[in-house]
mmCIF file of C-alpha atoms and ligand atoms in Angstrom:
data_model
loop_
_atom_site.group_PDB
_atom_site.id
_atom_site.type_symbol
_atom_site.label_atom_id
_atom_site.label_comp_id
_atom_site.label_asym_id
_atom_site.label_seq_id
_atom_site.Cartn_x
_atom_site.Cartn_y
_atom_site.Cartn_z
ATOM 1 C CA MET A 1 21.483 -29.470 63.563
ATOM 2 C CA SER A 2 20.516 -26.174 62.076
ATOM 3 C CA ILE A 3 21.594 -23.136 63.643
ATOM 4 C CA ARG A 4 18.726 -20.404 63.460
ATOM 5 C CA LEU A 5 20.239 -16.895 62.677
ATOM 6 C CA PRO A 6 18.617 -14.094 64.570
ATOM 7 C CA PHE A 7 16.398 -11.936 62.443
ATOM 8 C CA ILE A 8 18.374 -8.248 62.317
ATOM 9 C CA LYS A 9 15.790 -5.764 62.112
ATOM 10 C CA ASN A 10 17.974 -2.662 60.764
ATOM 11 C CA LYS A 11 21.146 -4.107 59.800
ATOM 12 C CA GLN A 12 24.126 -1.960 61.142
ATOM 13 C CA LYS A 13 26.696 -0.912 58.420
ATOM 14 C CA THR A 14 29.834 -2.859 59.366
ATOM 15 C CA SER A 15 33.093 -0.736 58.530
ATOM 16 C CA ASN A 16 33.292 -2.745 55.431
ATOM 17 C CA ASP A 17 30.201 -1.672 54.175
ATOM 18 C CA LYS A 18 31.032 1.815 54.884
ATOM 19 C CA GLN A 19 34.351 1.300 53.255
ATOM 20 C CA MET A 20 32.707 0.089 49.955
ATOM 21 C CA GLU A 21 30.307 2.691 50.042
ATOM 22 C CA MET A 22 33.565 5.340 50.189
ATOM 23 C CA GLU A 23 34.887 3.546 47.406
ATOM 24 C CA THR A 24 31.605 3.775 45.268
ATOM 25 C CA GLU A 25 30.525 7.231 46.233
ATOM 26 C CA ASN A 26 31.021 10.510 43.874
ATOM 27 C CA ILE A 27 33.289 8.785 41.500
ATOM 28 C CA PRO A 28 34.161 11.421 38.795
ATOM 29 C CA ASN A 29 32.353 10.702 35.564
ATOM 30 C CA HIS A 30 35.358 12.005 33.096
ATOM 31 C CA VAL A 31 38.865 12.207 34.169
ATOM 32 C CA ALA A 32 41.047 14.158 31.925
ATOM 33 C CA ILE A 33 45.050 13.608 32.280
ATOM 34 C CA ILE A 34 47.876 15.469 31.167
ATOM 35 C CA MET A 35 50.657 12.730 30.934
ATOM 36 C CA ASP A 36 53.583 14.798 31.726
ATOM 37 C CA GLY A 37 57.337 13.839 32.524
ATOM 38 C CA ASN A 38 58.277 11.454 30.173
ATOM 39 C CA GLY A 39 61.794 13.321 29.188
ATOM 40 C CA ARG A 40 62.765 13.968 32.646
ATOM 41 C CA TRP A 41 62.024 10.314 33.692
ATOM 42 C CA ALA A 42 64.432 9.371 30.677
ATOM 43 C CA LYS A 43 67.078 12.024 31.474
ATOM 44 C CA LYS A 44 67.044 10.780 35.327
ATOM 45 C CA ARG A 45 68.200 7.423 33.948
ATOM 46 C CA ALA A 46 70.521 8.947 31.413
ATOM 47 C CA LEU A 47 68.188 7.329 28.486
ATOM 48 C CA PRO A 48 67.246 8.992 25.441
ATOM 49 C CA ARG A 49 63.574 10.866 25.722
ATOM 50 C CA ILE A 50 61.634 8.134 23.464
ATOM 51 C CA ALA A 51 62.633 5.514 26.398
ATOM 52 C CA GLY A 52 60.299 7.954 28.731
ATOM 53 C CA HIS A 53 57.627 7.964 25.958
ATOM 54 C CA LYS A 54 57.639 3.849 25.517
ATOM 55 C CA GLU A 55 57.701 3.439 29.376
ATOM 56 C CA GLY A 56 54.712 6.100 29.316
ATOM 57 C CA VAL A 57 52.841 3.644 27.346
ATOM 58 C CA ASN A 58 52.806 1.284 29.997
ATOM 59 C CA SER A 59 51.121 3.739 32.442
ATOM 60 C CA VAL A 60 48.628 4.469 29.954
ATOM 61 C CA VAL A 61 47.719 0.784 29.780
ATOM 62 C CA LYS A 62 47.607 0.683 33.957
ATOM 63 C CA VAL A 63 45.294 3.976 34.024
ATOM 64 C CA VAL A 64 42.835 2.351 31.735
ATOM 65 C CA ARG A 65 42.809 -0.742 33.651
ATOM 66 C CA ALA A 66 42.350 1.291 36.902
ATOM 67 C CA ALA A 67 39.642 3.846 35.469
ATOM 68 C CA TYR A 68 37.832 0.764 34.032
ATOM 69 C CA LYS A 69 37.994 -1.015 37.556
ATOM 70 C CA SER A 70 36.831 2.148 39.289
ATOM 71 C CA ASN A 71 33.761 2.408 36.698
ATOM 72 C CA ILE A 72 34.996 5.933 35.265
ATOM 73 C CA LYS A 73 32.800 6.766 32.324
ATOM 74 C CA VAL A 74 35.339 8.562 30.277
ATOM 75 C CA LEU A 75 39.015 8.913 30.359
ATOM 76 C CA THR A 76 40.397 11.569 28.161
ATOM 77 C CA LEU A 77 44.232 11.365 27.876
ATOM 78 C CA TYR A 78 46.511 14.305 26.284
ATOM 79 C CA ALA A 79 48.776 12.054 23.912
ATOM 80 C CA PHE A 80 49.992 14.700 21.617
ATOM 81 C CA SER A 81 49.535 18.642 21.259
ATOM 82 C CA THR A 82 49.509 20.981 18.389
ATOM 83 C CA GLU A 83 52.523 22.641 20.020
ATOM 84 C CA ASN A 84 54.235 19.111 20.159
ATOM 85 C CA TRP A 85 55.340 19.652 16.298
ATOM 86 C CA LYS A 86 58.302 21.727 17.608
ATOM 87 C CA ARG A 87 59.983 18.832 19.088
ATOM 88 C CA PRO A 88 62.801 17.072 17.335
ATOM 89 C CA LYS A 89 61.732 15.239 14.259
ATOM 90 C CA PRO A 90 62.717 11.992 15.506
ATOM 91 C CA GLU A 91 60.921 12.218 18.720
ATOM 92 C CA ILE A 92 57.697 13.400 16.801
ATOM 93 C CA GLU A 93 58.021 10.305 14.852
ATOM 94 C CA TYR A 94 58.505 7.862 17.538
ATOM 95 C CA LEU A 95 55.248 9.394 19.196
ATOM 96 C CA MET A 96 53.175 9.027 16.176
ATOM 97 C CA LYS A 97 53.917 5.315 16.077
ATOM 98 C CA LEU A 98 52.867 4.554 19.664
ATOM 99 C CA PRO A 99 48.990 4.522 19.143
ATOM 100 C CA LYS A 100 49.726 1.690 16.535
ATOM 101 C CA GLU A 101 51.874 -0.200 18.934
ATOM 102 C CA PHE A 102 49.584 0.366 21.611
ATOM 103 C CA LEU A 103 46.478 -0.772 20.102
ATOM 104 C CA HIS A 104 48.458 -3.732 18.399
ATOM 105 C CA ILE A 105 49.017 -5.086 21.462
ATOM 106 C CA HIS A 106 45.948 -4.068 23.836
ATOM 107 C CA LEU A 107 42.898 -3.824 21.283
ATOM 108 C CA PRO A 108 41.940 -7.348 22.203
ATOM 109 C CA GLU A 109 41.881 -6.243 25.952
ATOM 110 C CA LEU A 110 39.953 -3.405 25.270
ATOM 111 C CA MET A 111 37.500 -5.049 23.270
ATOM 112 C CA GLU A 112 37.043 -7.517 26.187
ATOM 113 C CA LYS A 113 36.645 -4.755 28.638
ATOM 114 C CA ASN A 114 33.761 -2.985 26.104
ATOM 115 C CA VAL A 115 36.136 0.041 25.857
ATOM 116 C CA ARG A 116 35.386 2.565 23.044
ATOM 117 C CA ILE A 117 38.182 4.713 21.476
ATOM 118 C CA GLN A 118 37.507 8.340 20.375
ATOM 119 C CA THR A 119 39.964 11.067 19.528
ATOM 120 C CA ILE A 120 39.782 15.100 19.685
ATOM 121 C CA GLY A 121 42.144 17.110 17.788
ATOM 122 C CA ASP A 122 42.998 17.735 14.293
ATOM 123 C CA PHE A 123 43.048 14.236 13.122
ATOM 124 C CA GLU A 124 43.447 14.620 9.290
ATOM 125 C CA SER A 125 46.710 16.436 9.709
ATOM 126 C CA LEU A 126 48.158 13.107 11.544
ATOM 127 C CA PRO A 127 50.582 10.775 9.388
ATOM 128 C CA THR A 128 48.477 8.212 7.395
ATOM 129 C CA HIS A 129 50.012 5.040 9.379
ATOM 130 C CA THR A 130 48.775 6.929 12.862
ATOM 131 C CA LYS A 131 45.362 7.703 11.211
ATOM 132 C CA LYS A 132 44.797 4.120 9.840
ATOM 133 C CA ALA A 133 45.511 2.408 13.267
ATOM 134 C CA VAL A 134 43.401 4.780 15.235
ATOM 135 C CA GLN A 135 40.477 4.701 13.116
ATOM 136 C CA TYR A 136 40.866 0.819 12.543
ATOM 137 C CA ALA A 137 40.212 1.076 16.646
ATOM 138 C CA ILE A 138 37.294 3.493 16.644
ATOM 139 C CA ASP A 139 35.639 1.532 13.889
ATOM 140 C CA LYS A 140 36.436 -1.746 15.776
ATOM 141 C CA THR A 141 35.017 -0.441 19.140
ATOM 142 C CA LYS A 142 32.386 1.876 18.137
ATOM 143 C CA GLY A 143 29.627 -0.862 19.574
ATOM 144 C CA ASN A 144 31.317 -0.410 22.897
ATOM 145 C CA ASP A 145 29.230 1.344 25.716
ATOM 146 C CA GLY A 146 31.720 0.940 28.338
ATOM 147 C CA LEU A 147 34.502 3.244 29.337
ATOM 148 C CA LEU A 148 35.251 5.854 26.492
ATOM 149 C CA LEU A 149 38.740 6.252 26.007
ATOM 150 C CA ASN A 150 39.474 9.309 24.620
ATOM 151 C CA PHE A 151 43.193 10.092 23.117
ATOM 152 C CA ALA A 152 43.621 14.079 22.311
ATOM 153 C CA LEU A 153 46.110 13.586 19.584
ATOM 154 C CA ASN A 154 47.390 16.681 17.567
ATOM 155 C CA TYR A 155 44.839 18.526 20.027
ATOM 156 C CA GLY A 156 45.230 22.339 20.849
ATOM 157 C CA SER A 157 42.249 24.065 22.661
ATOM 158 C CA ARG A 158 42.989 27.295 20.985
ATOM 159 C CA ASP A 159 42.689 25.888 17.645
ATOM 160 C CA GLU A 160 39.575 23.891 18.584
ATOM 161 C CA ILE A 161 37.870 27.068 19.677
ATOM 162 C CA MET A 162 39.155 28.994 16.367
ATOM 163 C CA GLN A 163 37.843 26.043 14.173
ATOM 164 C CA ALA A 164 34.435 26.121 16.271
ATOM 165 C CA ILE A 165 34.345 29.812 15.714
ATOM 166 C CA LYS A 166 35.167 29.585 11.858
ATOM 167 C CA GLN A 167 32.419 27.006 11.472
ATOM 168 C CA ILE A 168 29.603 28.828 13.604
ATOM 169 C CA MET A 169 30.306 32.215 11.173
ATOM 170 C CA THR A 170 30.111 29.537 7.925
ATOM 171 C CA ASP A 171 26.770 28.459 9.449
ATOM 172 C CA ILE A 172 25.405 31.541 10.323
ATOM 173 C CA ASP A 173 26.460 32.810 6.914
ATOM 174 C CA GLY A 174 24.610 29.989 5.450
ATOM 175 C CA SER A 175 21.447 30.499 7.484
ATOM 176 C CA LYS A 176 22.061 27.168 9.445
ATOM 177 C CA LEU A 177 22.570 29.011 12.565
ATOM 178 C CA SER A 178 21.201 32.332 14.170
ATOM 179 C CA ILE A 179 23.294 34.250 16.300
ATOM 180 C CA ASP A 180 20.226 34.738 18.795
ATOM 181 C CA SER A 181 20.087 30.832 19.221
ATOM 182 C CA LEU A 182 23.976 30.445 20.109
ATOM 183 C CA ASP A 183 24.479 30.174 23.611
ATOM 184 C CA GLU A 184 27.073 27.742 25.513
ATOM 185 C CA GLN A 185 25.390 24.512 24.726
ATOM 186 C CA ILE A 186 25.310 25.006 21.037
ATOM 187 C CA PHE A 187 28.853 26.372 21.045
ATOM 188 C CA SER A 188 30.150 23.102 22.730
ATOM 189 C CA LYS A 189 28.602 21.168 20.269
ATOM 190 C CA TYR A 190 31.101 23.109 17.571
ATOM 191 C CA LEU A 191 34.090 21.584 19.808
ATOM 192 C CA TYR A 192 35.924 18.618 19.428
ATOM 193 C CA THR A 193 34.504 17.226 22.764
ATOM 194 C CA GLN A 194 30.947 17.523 21.290
ATOM 195 C CA GLY A 195 28.497 15.130 23.209
ATOM 196 C CA LEU A 196 31.187 14.597 25.730
ATOM 197 C CA SER A 197 30.197 15.640 29.385
ATOM 198 C CA ASP A 198 33.116 18.110 30.588
ATOM 199 C CA PRO A 199 35.702 16.557 32.721
ATOM 200 C CA ASP A 200 35.024 16.036 36.550
ATOM 201 C CA LEU A 201 38.617 15.776 37.334
ATOM 202 C CA LEU A 202 42.021 17.048 35.678
ATOM 203 C CA ILE A 203 45.147 15.334 36.567
ATOM 204 C CA ARG A 204 48.536 16.339 35.611
ATOM 205 C CA THR A 205 51.768 14.538 36.664
ATOM 206 C CA SER A 206 55.402 16.009 36.871
ATOM 207 C CA GLY A 207 54.712 18.860 39.351
ATOM 208 C CA GLU A 208 53.929 21.173 36.448
ATOM 209 C CA GLN A 209 50.614 23.510 37.175
ATOM 210 C CA ARG A 210 49.501 24.392 34.074
ATOM 211 C CA LEU A 211 46.821 23.942 31.258
ATOM 212 C CA SER A 212 49.336 23.662 28.073
ATOM 213 C CA ASN A 213 46.282 24.447 25.980
ATOM 214 C CA PHE A 214 44.355 21.429 26.857
ATOM 215 C CA LEU A 215 40.450 21.838 27.082
ATOM 216 C CA LEU A 216 40.484 25.611 28.131
ATOM 217 C CA TRP A 217 36.471 25.637 27.061
ATOM 218 C CA GLN A 218 35.775 22.241 28.979
ATOM 219 C CA LEU A 219 37.777 22.433 32.286
ATOM 220 C CA ALA A 220 35.839 25.805 33.389
ATOM 221 C CA TYR A 221 34.514 23.827 36.721
ATOM 222 C CA THR A 222 36.729 20.870 36.694
ATOM 223 C CA GLU A 223 38.733 19.853 40.148
ATOM 224 C CA PHE A 224 42.470 19.957 39.651
ATOM 225 C CA TRP A 225 44.764 17.450 40.923
ATOM 226 C CA PHE A 226 48.583 17.742 40.529
ATOM 227 C CA THR A 227 51.105 15.423 41.709
ATOM 228 C CA ASP A 228 55.154 15.297 41.494
ATOM 229 C CA VAL A 229 55.145 11.800 40.086
ATOM 230 C CA LEU A 230 56.518 11.539 36.623
ATOM 231 C CA TRP A 231 54.234 9.914 33.948
ATOM 232 C CA PRO A 232 56.060 6.510 33.307
ATOM 233 C CA ASP A 233 55.905 6.367 37.185
ATOM 234 C CA PHE A 234 52.231 6.523 37.529
ATOM 235 C CA SER A 235 50.426 3.736 38.765
ATOM 236 C CA GLU A 236 46.974 2.656 40.021
ATOM 237 C CA GLU A 237 47.762 3.729 43.370
ATOM 238 C CA VAL A 238 48.458 7.231 42.573
ATOM 239 C CA PHE A 239 45.398 7.170 40.398
ATOM 240 C CA GLN A 240 43.244 6.062 43.381
ATOM 241 C CA GLU A 241 44.936 8.948 45.527
ATOM 242 C CA ALA A 242 43.661 11.270 43.055
ATOM 243 C CA ILE A 243 40.070 9.910 43.151
ATOM 244 C CA GLN A 244 39.920 9.499 46.707
ATOM 245 C CA GLU A 245 40.768 13.316 47.109
ATOM 246 C CA TYR A 246 38.028 14.198 44.275
ATOM 247 C CA GLN A 247 35.708 12.479 46.419
ATOM 248 C CA GLN A 248 36.207 14.811 49.294
ATOM 249 C CA ARG A 249 35.821 17.779 47.262
ATOM 250 C CA GLN A 250 32.861 20.124 47.381
ATOM 251 C CA ARG A 251 31.855 21.377 43.744
ATOM 252 C CA ARG A 252 29.778 24.482 43.835
ATOM 253 C CA TYR A 253 29.722 25.753 40.570
ATOM 254 C CA GLY A 254 29.780 29.180 41.659
ATOM 255 C CA GLY A 255 26.851 28.817 44.010
ATOM 256 C CA ILE A 256 27.320 28.391 47.563
HETATM 257 C C1 FPP B 301 54.799 14.831 28.037
HETATM 258 O O1 FPP B 301 56.091 14.713 28.428
HETATM 259 C C2 FPP B 301 54.515 13.854 27.006
HETATM 260 C C3 FPP B 301 54.281 13.601 25.941
HETATM 261 C C4 FPP B 301 54.011 15.012 24.917
HETATM 262 C C5 FPP B 301 53.780 12.452 25.202
HETATM 263 C C6 FPP B 301 52.665 11.496 26.052
HETATM 264 C C7 FPP B 301 52.618 10.378 25.386
HETATM 265 C C8 FPP B 301 52.487 9.218 26.044
HETATM 266 C C9 FPP B 301 52.505 9.069 27.256
HETATM 267 C C10 FPP B 301 52.200 7.921 25.265
HETATM 268 C C11 FPP B 301 50.987 8.118 24.408
HETATM 269 C C12 FPP B 301 50.686 6.620 24.487
HETATM 270 C C13 FPP B 301 49.298 6.144 23.397
HETATM 271 C C14 FPP B 301 49.042 5.077 23.463
HETATM 272 C C15 FPP B 301 48.975 7.438 22.377
HETATM 273 P P1 FPP B 301 57.267 15.121 28.125
HETATM 274 O O2 FPP B 301 58.404 14.686 27.290
HETATM 275 O O3 FPP B 301 57.036 16.590 27.744
HETATM 276 O O4 FPP B 301 58.358 15.409 29.668
HETATM 277 P P2 FPP B 301 59.265 16.286 29.675
HETATM 278 O O5 FPP B 301 58.451 17.771 30.292
HETATM 279 O O6 FPP B 301 59.713 15.463 31.034
HETATM 280 O O7 FPP B 301 59.892 16.471 28.983
#
């Protein structure tokens, strides 16, 4: 026996449809994260600071998977700042090994997920072994066009702006650029983030509410979201909480 289903002309949206719409509407294109609190996480457990960084790598894995699932286009992670060189040598050495360790294990998954890896910051001044591992991943993933995983490595925004100014002056001197043509768009092309859209959402963990020399130019109209969660405790749920709050925000860019 065949059952004839009634023809539904204007199908009413079910709560499931609405839920799906809510989940996919107004997703940020570019999310940037200041991953903070590794040291405090370790201290709370009477562990050395590097144990916090080690656990922090697991949170990197979680957030990359969550960003991939949410169809985020760019994920920028602040992994090492130009000021982090002030830390004790063993901690710096450990932090410099992390990209290699992470990529050694996770590059196959990143390839499978069509993730492209890129960095911003003073790449040349990184230790050779770090550069080699990261450059290998950049080259290997350069044909991928899914999520762009952008590591801020030896990155400082003031340093970035200073080097941009110096290059602009050199180009003006060499008649490659005229002062009259210099505007915000051209200036942006001299930054490490050239070609990238500005972050839509900035997340900082660990309860601190400051920028710490991160993307000062690029964050001009970014929505900020702070959480007390320490970076090693970060999870897909916390990431989704940030995204959901972003989805409710109204961005006016100075307009009304
Ligand atoms: C800040 O926390 C964290 C860092 C300076 C390092 C962040 C690095 C990672 C999370 C791992 C990066 C992973 C890859 C794959 C590159 P803190 O040490 O300042 O914490 P505290 O303020 O509690 O001391």
